Short mmCIF file of C-alpha atoms in Angstrom, two decimals:
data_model
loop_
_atom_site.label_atom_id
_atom_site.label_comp_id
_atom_site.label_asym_id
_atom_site.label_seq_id
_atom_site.Cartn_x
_atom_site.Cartn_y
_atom_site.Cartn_z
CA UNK A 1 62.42 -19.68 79.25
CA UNK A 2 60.64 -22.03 81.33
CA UNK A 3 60.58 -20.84 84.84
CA UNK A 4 63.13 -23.22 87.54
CA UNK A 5 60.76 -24.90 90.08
CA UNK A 6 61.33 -27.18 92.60
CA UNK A 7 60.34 -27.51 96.47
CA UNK A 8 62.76 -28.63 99.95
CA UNK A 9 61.24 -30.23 102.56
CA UNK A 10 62.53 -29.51 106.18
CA UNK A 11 61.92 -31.49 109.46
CA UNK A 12 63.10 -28.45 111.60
CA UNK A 13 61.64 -24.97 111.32
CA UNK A 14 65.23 -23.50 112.03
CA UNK A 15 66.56 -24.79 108.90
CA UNK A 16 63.92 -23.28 106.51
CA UNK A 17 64.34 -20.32 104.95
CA UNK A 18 64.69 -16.76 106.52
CA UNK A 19 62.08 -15.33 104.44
CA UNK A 20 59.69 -18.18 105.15
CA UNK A 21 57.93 -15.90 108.54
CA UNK A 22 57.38 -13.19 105.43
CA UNK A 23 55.08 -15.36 103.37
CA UNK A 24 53.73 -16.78 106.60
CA UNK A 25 52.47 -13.15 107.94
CA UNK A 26 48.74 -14.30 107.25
CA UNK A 27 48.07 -17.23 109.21
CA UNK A 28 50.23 -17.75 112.24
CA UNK A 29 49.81 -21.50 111.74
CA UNK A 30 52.19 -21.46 109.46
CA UNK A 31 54.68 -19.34 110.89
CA UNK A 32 58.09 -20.72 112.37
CA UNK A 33 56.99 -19.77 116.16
CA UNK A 34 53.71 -22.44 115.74
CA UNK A 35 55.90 -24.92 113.45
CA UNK A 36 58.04 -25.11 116.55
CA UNK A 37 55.40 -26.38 118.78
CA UNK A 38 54.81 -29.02 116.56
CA UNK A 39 58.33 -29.89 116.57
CA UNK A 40 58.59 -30.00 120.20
CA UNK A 41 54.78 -31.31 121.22
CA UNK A 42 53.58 -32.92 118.13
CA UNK A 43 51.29 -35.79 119.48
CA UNK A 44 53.46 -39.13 119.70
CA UNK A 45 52.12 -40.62 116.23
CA UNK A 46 52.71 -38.06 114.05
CA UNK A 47 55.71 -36.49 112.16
CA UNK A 48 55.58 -33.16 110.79
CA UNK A 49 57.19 -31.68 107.94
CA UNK A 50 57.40 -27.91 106.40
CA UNK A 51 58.11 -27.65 102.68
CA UNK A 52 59.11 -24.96 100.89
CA UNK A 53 58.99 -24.45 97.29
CA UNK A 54 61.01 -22.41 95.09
CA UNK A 55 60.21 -20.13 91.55
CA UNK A 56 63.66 -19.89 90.65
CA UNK A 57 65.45 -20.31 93.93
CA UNK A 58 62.99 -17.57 95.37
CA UNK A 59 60.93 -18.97 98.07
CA UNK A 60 57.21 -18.80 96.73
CA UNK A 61 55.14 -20.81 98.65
CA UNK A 62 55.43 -22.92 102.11
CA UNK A 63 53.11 -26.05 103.51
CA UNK A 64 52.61 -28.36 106.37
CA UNK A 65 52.70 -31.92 105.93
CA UNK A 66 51.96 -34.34 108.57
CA UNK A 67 52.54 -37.97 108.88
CA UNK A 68 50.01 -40.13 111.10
CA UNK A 69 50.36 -43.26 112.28
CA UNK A 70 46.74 -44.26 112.85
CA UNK A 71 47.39 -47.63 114.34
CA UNK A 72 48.48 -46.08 117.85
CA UNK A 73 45.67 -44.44 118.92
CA UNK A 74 41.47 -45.99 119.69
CA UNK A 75 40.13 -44.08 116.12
CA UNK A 76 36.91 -45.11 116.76
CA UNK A 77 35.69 -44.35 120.39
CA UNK A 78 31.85 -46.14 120.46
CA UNK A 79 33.52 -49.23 119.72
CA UNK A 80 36.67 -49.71 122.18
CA UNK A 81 34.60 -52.08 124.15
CA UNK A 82 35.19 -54.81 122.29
CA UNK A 83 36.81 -56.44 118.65
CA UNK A 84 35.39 -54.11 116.06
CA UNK A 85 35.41 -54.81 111.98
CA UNK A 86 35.60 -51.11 111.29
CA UNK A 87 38.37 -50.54 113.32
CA UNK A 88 40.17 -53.44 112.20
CA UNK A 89 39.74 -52.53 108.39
CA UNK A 90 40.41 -48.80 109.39
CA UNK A 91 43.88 -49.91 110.84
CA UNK A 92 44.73 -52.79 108.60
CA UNK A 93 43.95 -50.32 105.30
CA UNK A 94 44.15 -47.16 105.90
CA UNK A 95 46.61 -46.72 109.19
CA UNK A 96 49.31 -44.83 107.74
CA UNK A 97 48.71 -41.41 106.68
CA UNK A 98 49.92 -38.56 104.79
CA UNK A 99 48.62 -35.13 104.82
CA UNK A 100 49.11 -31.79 103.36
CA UNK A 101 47.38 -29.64 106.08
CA UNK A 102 47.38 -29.46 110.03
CA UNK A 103 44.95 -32.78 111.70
CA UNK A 104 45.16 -30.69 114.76
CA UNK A 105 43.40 -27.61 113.41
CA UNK A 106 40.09 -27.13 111.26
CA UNK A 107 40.67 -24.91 108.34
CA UNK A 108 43.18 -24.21 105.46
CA UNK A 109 46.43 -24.35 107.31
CA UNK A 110 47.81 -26.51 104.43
CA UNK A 111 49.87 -24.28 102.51
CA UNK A 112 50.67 -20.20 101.41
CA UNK A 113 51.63 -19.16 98.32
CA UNK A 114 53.16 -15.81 96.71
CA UNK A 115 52.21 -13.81 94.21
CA UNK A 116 55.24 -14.46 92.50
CA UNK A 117 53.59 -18.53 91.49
CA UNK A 118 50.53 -19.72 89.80
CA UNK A 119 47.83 -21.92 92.12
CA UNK A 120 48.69 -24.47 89.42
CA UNK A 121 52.30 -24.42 89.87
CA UNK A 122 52.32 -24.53 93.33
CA UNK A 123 49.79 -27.19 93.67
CA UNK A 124 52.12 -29.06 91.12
CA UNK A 125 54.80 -28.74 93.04
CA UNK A 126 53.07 -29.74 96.37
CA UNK A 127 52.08 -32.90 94.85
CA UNK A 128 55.19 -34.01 93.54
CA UNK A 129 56.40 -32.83 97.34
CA UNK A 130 53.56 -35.62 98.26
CA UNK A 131 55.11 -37.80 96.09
CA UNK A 132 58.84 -37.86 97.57
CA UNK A 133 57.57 -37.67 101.03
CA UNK A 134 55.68 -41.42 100.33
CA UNK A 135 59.06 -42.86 98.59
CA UNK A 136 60.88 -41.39 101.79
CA UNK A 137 59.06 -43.66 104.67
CA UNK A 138 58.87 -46.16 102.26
CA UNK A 139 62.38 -46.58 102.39
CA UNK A 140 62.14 -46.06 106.24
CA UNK A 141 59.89 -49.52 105.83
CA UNK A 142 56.37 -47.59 106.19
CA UNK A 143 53.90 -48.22 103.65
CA UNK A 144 51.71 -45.00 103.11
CA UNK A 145 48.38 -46.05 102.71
CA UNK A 146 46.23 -42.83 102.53
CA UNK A 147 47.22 -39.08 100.85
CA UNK A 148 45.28 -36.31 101.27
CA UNK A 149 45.00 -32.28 101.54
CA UNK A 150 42.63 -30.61 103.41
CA UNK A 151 40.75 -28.37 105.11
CA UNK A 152 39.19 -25.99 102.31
CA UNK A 153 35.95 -24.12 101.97
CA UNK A 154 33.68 -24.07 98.96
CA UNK A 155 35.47 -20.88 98.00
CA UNK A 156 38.99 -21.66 98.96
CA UNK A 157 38.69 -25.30 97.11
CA UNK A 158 41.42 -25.20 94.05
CA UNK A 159 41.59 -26.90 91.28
CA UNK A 160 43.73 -30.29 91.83
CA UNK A 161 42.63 -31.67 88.73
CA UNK A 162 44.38 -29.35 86.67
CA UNK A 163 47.17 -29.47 88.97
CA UNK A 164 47.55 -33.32 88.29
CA UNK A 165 46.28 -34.75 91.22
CA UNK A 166 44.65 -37.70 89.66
CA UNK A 167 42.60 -40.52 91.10
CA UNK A 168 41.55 -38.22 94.30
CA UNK A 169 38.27 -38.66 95.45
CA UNK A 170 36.91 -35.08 97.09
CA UNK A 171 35.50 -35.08 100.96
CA UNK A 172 33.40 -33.77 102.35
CA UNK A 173 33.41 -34.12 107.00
CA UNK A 174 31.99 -32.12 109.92
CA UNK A 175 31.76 -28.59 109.29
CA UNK A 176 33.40 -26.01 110.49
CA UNK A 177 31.28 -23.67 113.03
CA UNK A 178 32.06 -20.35 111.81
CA UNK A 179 31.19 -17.09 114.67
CA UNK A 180 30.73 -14.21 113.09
CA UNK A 181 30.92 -10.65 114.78
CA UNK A 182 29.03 -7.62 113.83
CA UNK A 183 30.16 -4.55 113.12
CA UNK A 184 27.60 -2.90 115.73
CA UNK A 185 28.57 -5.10 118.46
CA UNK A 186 30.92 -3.23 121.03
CA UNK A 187 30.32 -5.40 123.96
CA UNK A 188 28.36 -8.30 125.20
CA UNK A 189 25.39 -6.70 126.19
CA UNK A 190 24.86 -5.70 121.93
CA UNK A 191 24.95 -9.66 121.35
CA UNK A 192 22.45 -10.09 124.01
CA UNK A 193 20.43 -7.74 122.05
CA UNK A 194 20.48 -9.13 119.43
CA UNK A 195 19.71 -12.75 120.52
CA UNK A 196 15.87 -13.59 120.90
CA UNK A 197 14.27 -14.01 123.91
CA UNK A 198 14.95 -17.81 124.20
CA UNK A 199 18.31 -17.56 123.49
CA UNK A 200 19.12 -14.21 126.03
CA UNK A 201 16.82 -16.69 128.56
CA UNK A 202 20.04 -19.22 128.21
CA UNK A 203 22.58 -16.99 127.96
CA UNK A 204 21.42 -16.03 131.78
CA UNK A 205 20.64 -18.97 132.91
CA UNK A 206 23.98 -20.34 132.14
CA UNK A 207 25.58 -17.23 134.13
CA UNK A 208 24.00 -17.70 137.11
CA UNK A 209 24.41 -21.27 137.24
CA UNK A 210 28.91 -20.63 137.04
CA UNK A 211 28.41 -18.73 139.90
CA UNK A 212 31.20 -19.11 142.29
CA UNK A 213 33.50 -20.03 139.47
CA UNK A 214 36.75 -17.74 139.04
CA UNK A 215 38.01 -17.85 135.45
CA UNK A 216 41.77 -17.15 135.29
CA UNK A 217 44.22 -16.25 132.39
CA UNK A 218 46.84 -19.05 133.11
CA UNK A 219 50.83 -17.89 132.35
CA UNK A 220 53.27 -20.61 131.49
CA UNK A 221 54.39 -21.56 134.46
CA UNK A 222 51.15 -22.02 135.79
CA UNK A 223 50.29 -23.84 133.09
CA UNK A 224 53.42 -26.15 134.11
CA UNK A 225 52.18 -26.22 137.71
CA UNK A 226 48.42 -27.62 136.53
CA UNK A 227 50.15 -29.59 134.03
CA UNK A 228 48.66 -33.62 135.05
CA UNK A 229 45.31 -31.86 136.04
CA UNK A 230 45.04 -30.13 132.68
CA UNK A 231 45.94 -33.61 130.96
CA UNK A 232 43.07 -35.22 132.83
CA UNK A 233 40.42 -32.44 131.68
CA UNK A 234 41.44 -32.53 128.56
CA UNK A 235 40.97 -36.84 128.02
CA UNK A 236 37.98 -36.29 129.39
CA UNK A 237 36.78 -34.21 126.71
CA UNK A 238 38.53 -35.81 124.00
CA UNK A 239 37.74 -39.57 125.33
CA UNK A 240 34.40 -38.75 124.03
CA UNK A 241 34.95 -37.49 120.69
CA UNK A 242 33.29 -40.15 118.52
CA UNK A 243 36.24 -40.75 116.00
CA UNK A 244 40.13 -39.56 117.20
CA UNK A 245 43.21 -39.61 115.35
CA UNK A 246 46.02 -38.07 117.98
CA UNK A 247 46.15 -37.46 121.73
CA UNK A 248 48.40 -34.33 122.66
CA UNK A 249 51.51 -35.06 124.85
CA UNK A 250 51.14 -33.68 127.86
CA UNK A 251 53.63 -30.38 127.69
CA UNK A 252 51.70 -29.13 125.11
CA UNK A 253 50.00 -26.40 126.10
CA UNK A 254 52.89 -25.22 127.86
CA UNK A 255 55.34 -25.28 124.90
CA UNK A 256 52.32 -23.58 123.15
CA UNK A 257 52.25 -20.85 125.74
CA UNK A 258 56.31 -20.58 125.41
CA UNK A 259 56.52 -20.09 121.84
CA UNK A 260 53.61 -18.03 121.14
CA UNK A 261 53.43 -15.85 124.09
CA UNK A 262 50.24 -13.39 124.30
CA UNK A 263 48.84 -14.92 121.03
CA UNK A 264 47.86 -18.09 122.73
CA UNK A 265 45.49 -17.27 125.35
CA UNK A 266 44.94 -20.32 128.14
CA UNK A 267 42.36 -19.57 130.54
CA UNK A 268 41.38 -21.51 133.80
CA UNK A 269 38.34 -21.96 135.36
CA UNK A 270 38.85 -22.50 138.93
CA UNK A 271 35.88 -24.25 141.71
CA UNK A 272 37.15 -23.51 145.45
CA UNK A 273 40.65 -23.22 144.12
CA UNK A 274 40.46 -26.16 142.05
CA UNK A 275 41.08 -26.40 138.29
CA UNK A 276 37.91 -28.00 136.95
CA UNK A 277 37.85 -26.39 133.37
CA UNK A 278 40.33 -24.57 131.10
CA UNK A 279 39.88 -23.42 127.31
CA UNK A 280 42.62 -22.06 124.71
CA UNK A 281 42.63 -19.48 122.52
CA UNK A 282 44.74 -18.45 119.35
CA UNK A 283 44.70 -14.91 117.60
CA UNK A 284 45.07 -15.37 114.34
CA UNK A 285 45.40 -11.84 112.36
CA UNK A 286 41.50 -10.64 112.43
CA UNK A 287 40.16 -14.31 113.23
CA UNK A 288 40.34 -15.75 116.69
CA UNK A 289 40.42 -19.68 116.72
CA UNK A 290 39.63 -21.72 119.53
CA UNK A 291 41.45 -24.42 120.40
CA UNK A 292 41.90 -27.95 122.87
CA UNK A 293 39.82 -27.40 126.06
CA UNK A 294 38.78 -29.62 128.79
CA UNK A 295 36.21 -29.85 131.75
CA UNK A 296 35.80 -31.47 135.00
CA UNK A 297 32.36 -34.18 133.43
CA UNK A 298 31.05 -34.13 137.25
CA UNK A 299 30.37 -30.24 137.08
CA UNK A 300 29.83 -29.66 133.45
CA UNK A 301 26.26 -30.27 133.53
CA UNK A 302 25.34 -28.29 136.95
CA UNK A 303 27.46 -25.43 135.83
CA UNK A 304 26.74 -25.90 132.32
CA UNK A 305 31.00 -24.90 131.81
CA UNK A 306 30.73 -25.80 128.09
CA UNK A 307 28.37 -22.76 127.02
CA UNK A 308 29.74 -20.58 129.45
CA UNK A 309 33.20 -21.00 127.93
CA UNK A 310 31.55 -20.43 124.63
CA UNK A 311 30.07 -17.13 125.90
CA UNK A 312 33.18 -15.86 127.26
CA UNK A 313 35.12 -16.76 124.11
CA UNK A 314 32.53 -14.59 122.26
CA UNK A 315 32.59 -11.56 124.96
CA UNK A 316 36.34 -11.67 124.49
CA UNK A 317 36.12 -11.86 120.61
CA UNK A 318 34.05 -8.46 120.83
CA UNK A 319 35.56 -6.54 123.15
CA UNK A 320 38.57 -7.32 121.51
CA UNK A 321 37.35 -6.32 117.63
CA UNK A 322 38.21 -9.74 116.07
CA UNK A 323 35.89 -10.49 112.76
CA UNK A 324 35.44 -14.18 113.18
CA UNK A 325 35.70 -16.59 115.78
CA UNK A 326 36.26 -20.33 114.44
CA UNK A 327 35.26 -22.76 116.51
CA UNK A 328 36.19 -25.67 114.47
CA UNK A 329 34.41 -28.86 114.30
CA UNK A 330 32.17 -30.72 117.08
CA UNK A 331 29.63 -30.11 118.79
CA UNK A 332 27.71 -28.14 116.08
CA UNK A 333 24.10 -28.19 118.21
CA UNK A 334 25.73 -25.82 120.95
CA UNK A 335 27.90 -23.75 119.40
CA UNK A 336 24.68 -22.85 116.83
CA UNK A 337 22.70 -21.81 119.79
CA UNK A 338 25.59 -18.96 120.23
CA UNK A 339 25.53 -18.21 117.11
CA UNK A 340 28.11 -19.90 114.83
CA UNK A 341 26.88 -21.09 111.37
CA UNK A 342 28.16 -24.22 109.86
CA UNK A 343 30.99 -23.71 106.77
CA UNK A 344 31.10 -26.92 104.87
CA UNK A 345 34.62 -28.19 105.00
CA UNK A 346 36.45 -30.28 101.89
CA UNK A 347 39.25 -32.13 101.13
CA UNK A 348 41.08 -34.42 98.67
CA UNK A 349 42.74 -38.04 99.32
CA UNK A 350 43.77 -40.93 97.73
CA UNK A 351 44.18 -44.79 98.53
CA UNK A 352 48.33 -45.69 97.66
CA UNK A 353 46.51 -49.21 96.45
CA UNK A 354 44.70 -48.47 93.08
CA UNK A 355 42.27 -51.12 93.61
CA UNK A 356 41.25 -50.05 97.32
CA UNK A 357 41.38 -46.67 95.40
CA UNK A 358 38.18 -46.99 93.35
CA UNK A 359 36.25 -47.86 96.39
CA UNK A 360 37.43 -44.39 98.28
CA UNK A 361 34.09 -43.24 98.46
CA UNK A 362 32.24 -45.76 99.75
CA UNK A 363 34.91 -46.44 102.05
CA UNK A 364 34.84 -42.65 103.09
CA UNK A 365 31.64 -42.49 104.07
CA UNK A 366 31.49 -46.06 105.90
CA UNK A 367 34.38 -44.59 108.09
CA UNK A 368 33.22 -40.85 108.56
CA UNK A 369 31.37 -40.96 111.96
CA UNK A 370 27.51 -39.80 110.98
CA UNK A 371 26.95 -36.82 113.83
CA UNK A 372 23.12 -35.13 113.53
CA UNK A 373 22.08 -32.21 115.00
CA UNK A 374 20.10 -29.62 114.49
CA UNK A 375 21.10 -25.96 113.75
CA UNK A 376 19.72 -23.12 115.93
CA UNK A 377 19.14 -19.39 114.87
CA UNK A 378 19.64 -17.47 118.14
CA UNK A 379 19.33 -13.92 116.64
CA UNK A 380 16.18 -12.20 116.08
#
């Protein structure tokens, strides 16, 4: 007897199932606590939903889909200055989005399945979960332009053919910078062994230049408290990403701090008893991923704040025993002279207009902001 499959989709994480936090134990960014800061801080032009899918009526699998509304927010930050052709094909073809996966987050947050289900079944089932989600804001009046699934590594990348996604064209963006910690490393001063002379020559040279700066472990109500100074650190960072696709609202880290609690780390980096940097960390079972952080672009160059929040992530990571500290895409240069290594990073999507569809590619990679740098090997 064929086995009874079919999948629910939810808009709040209160109403899916009890056992979803079980299947959810191995990535916490796809348990109900994180769901619920997307529910409650999900940037303004995007709609999440969490689908669950069912091996007769047992839940066997659970995902994150995300609708983004592309058209509300300056994608393409080098060209704001004036009318721009690629942002007015970007908008006018491919605004509205639809996306198995997290666009906050670099890595495969997309979906979990049981033992009790086949990769091929649940894929199956997450496409025809696709499907229904596209007929249900087209009946809201939204034409979906754009389907996709990401973030996967070479390893992790299934087989979507079989699973009947056709006329998907697979993707390839930034990397993700992958930190790796070795087993012999107990505290900071084994990395700094380990690093060649020209890289332990930075490492202190960074140091003394934050002197005077107190770094602080923020709780949530002082997180509250530095709430429109946090905002303005953090647009200053992300106003100079080269291609954006959200802005978070500004209560977000705070409702992260609320409904996480000691697994979302914010720390503060205080000048004379002003804020002028903060970073955010996640724990994520053995992997710790970074997260949204922001700097004061007056003092980042004299006190070089970036890489010292990079080496205190990494002193943390040790001391702490995680395996693996992701540090997602962006700036690739700098977070390779601390050690990360570049993880290729795929994905699948899919132009809703069959014609537009056959020219994915090319219009991929005229879109996908070109970003060079050059890896660094800091290790002897």
């Amino acid at each position: 007897m064929e086995p009874k499959l079919y999948f629910k989709i939810y808009t709040r994480s209160e109403t899916s199932p009890a056992e979803w936090d079980t299947l959810a134990q191995s990535n916490i960014f796809l348990s109900r606590n994180y769901l619920s800061v997307l529910e409650k801080s999900a940037p303004e032009n995007m709609e999440c939903h969490f689908i669950g899918l069912f091996k007769n009526d047992t839940l066997c699998g659970i995902a994150l889909a995300q609708y983004i509304n592309l058209s509300r927010v300056n994608t393409f930050v080098e060209e704001k200055q004036s009318f721009s052709l690629k942002e007015y094909l970007f908008k006018r073809f491919t605004s509205q989005t639809l996306v198995i996966g997290n666009n906050t987050l670099t890595g495969q947050n997309a979906y979990l399945f049981s033992d009790a289900t086949t990769e091929i079944e649940g894929l199956q089932l997450l496409e025809q979960a696709l499907t229904a989600l596209k007929k249900q804001y087209k009946r809201k009046g939204i034409r979906i332009n754009l389907l996709a699934i990401k973030d996967f590594n070479t390893a992790e990348l299934p087989n979507f053919k079989a699973a009947g996604f056709k006329g998907y064209y697979t993707f390839c963006t930034q990397p993700n910078m992958i930190f790796t910690i070795r087993e012999n490393w107990n505290s900071i001063d084994d990395y700094l062994a380990d690093l060649s002379t020209k890289y332990r020559t930075q490492y202190n040279r960074a140091r003394k230049k934050a002197d005077g700066i107190e770094k602080k472990k923020l709780s949530e109500t002082e997180i509250h408290q530095n709430r429109e100074r946090i905002y303005q650190l953090y647009l200053t960072v992300a106003g100079n990403a080269s291609f954006n696709t959200f802005h978070l609202p500004e209560n977000h880290f705070e409702v992260f701090k609320q409904q996480l609690d000691s697994d979302f780390l914010f720390y503060g980096y205080f000048l004379d008893d002003e804020l002028i940097g903060f970073n955010t960390l996640i724990k994520n079972g053995p992997d710790m991923d970074t997260y949204f952080l922001g700097y004061d672009a007056t003092l980042q160059k004299e006190k070089m704040l970036y890489l010292n929040m990079l080496y205190d992530m990494v002193s943390y990571a040790i001391k702490k025993k995680f395996k693996h500290i992701i540090f997602a895409r962006s700036a690739m240069e700098i977070k390779s002279s601390v050690g990360a290594v570049a993880e290729e990073v795929y994905g699948i999507i899919k132009h809703t207009n069959p014609i537009i569809n056959l020219f994915t590619g090319r219009l991929f990679t005229y879109f996908d902001p070109i970003i060079s740098w050059k890896p660094r090997s800091p290790f002897k």
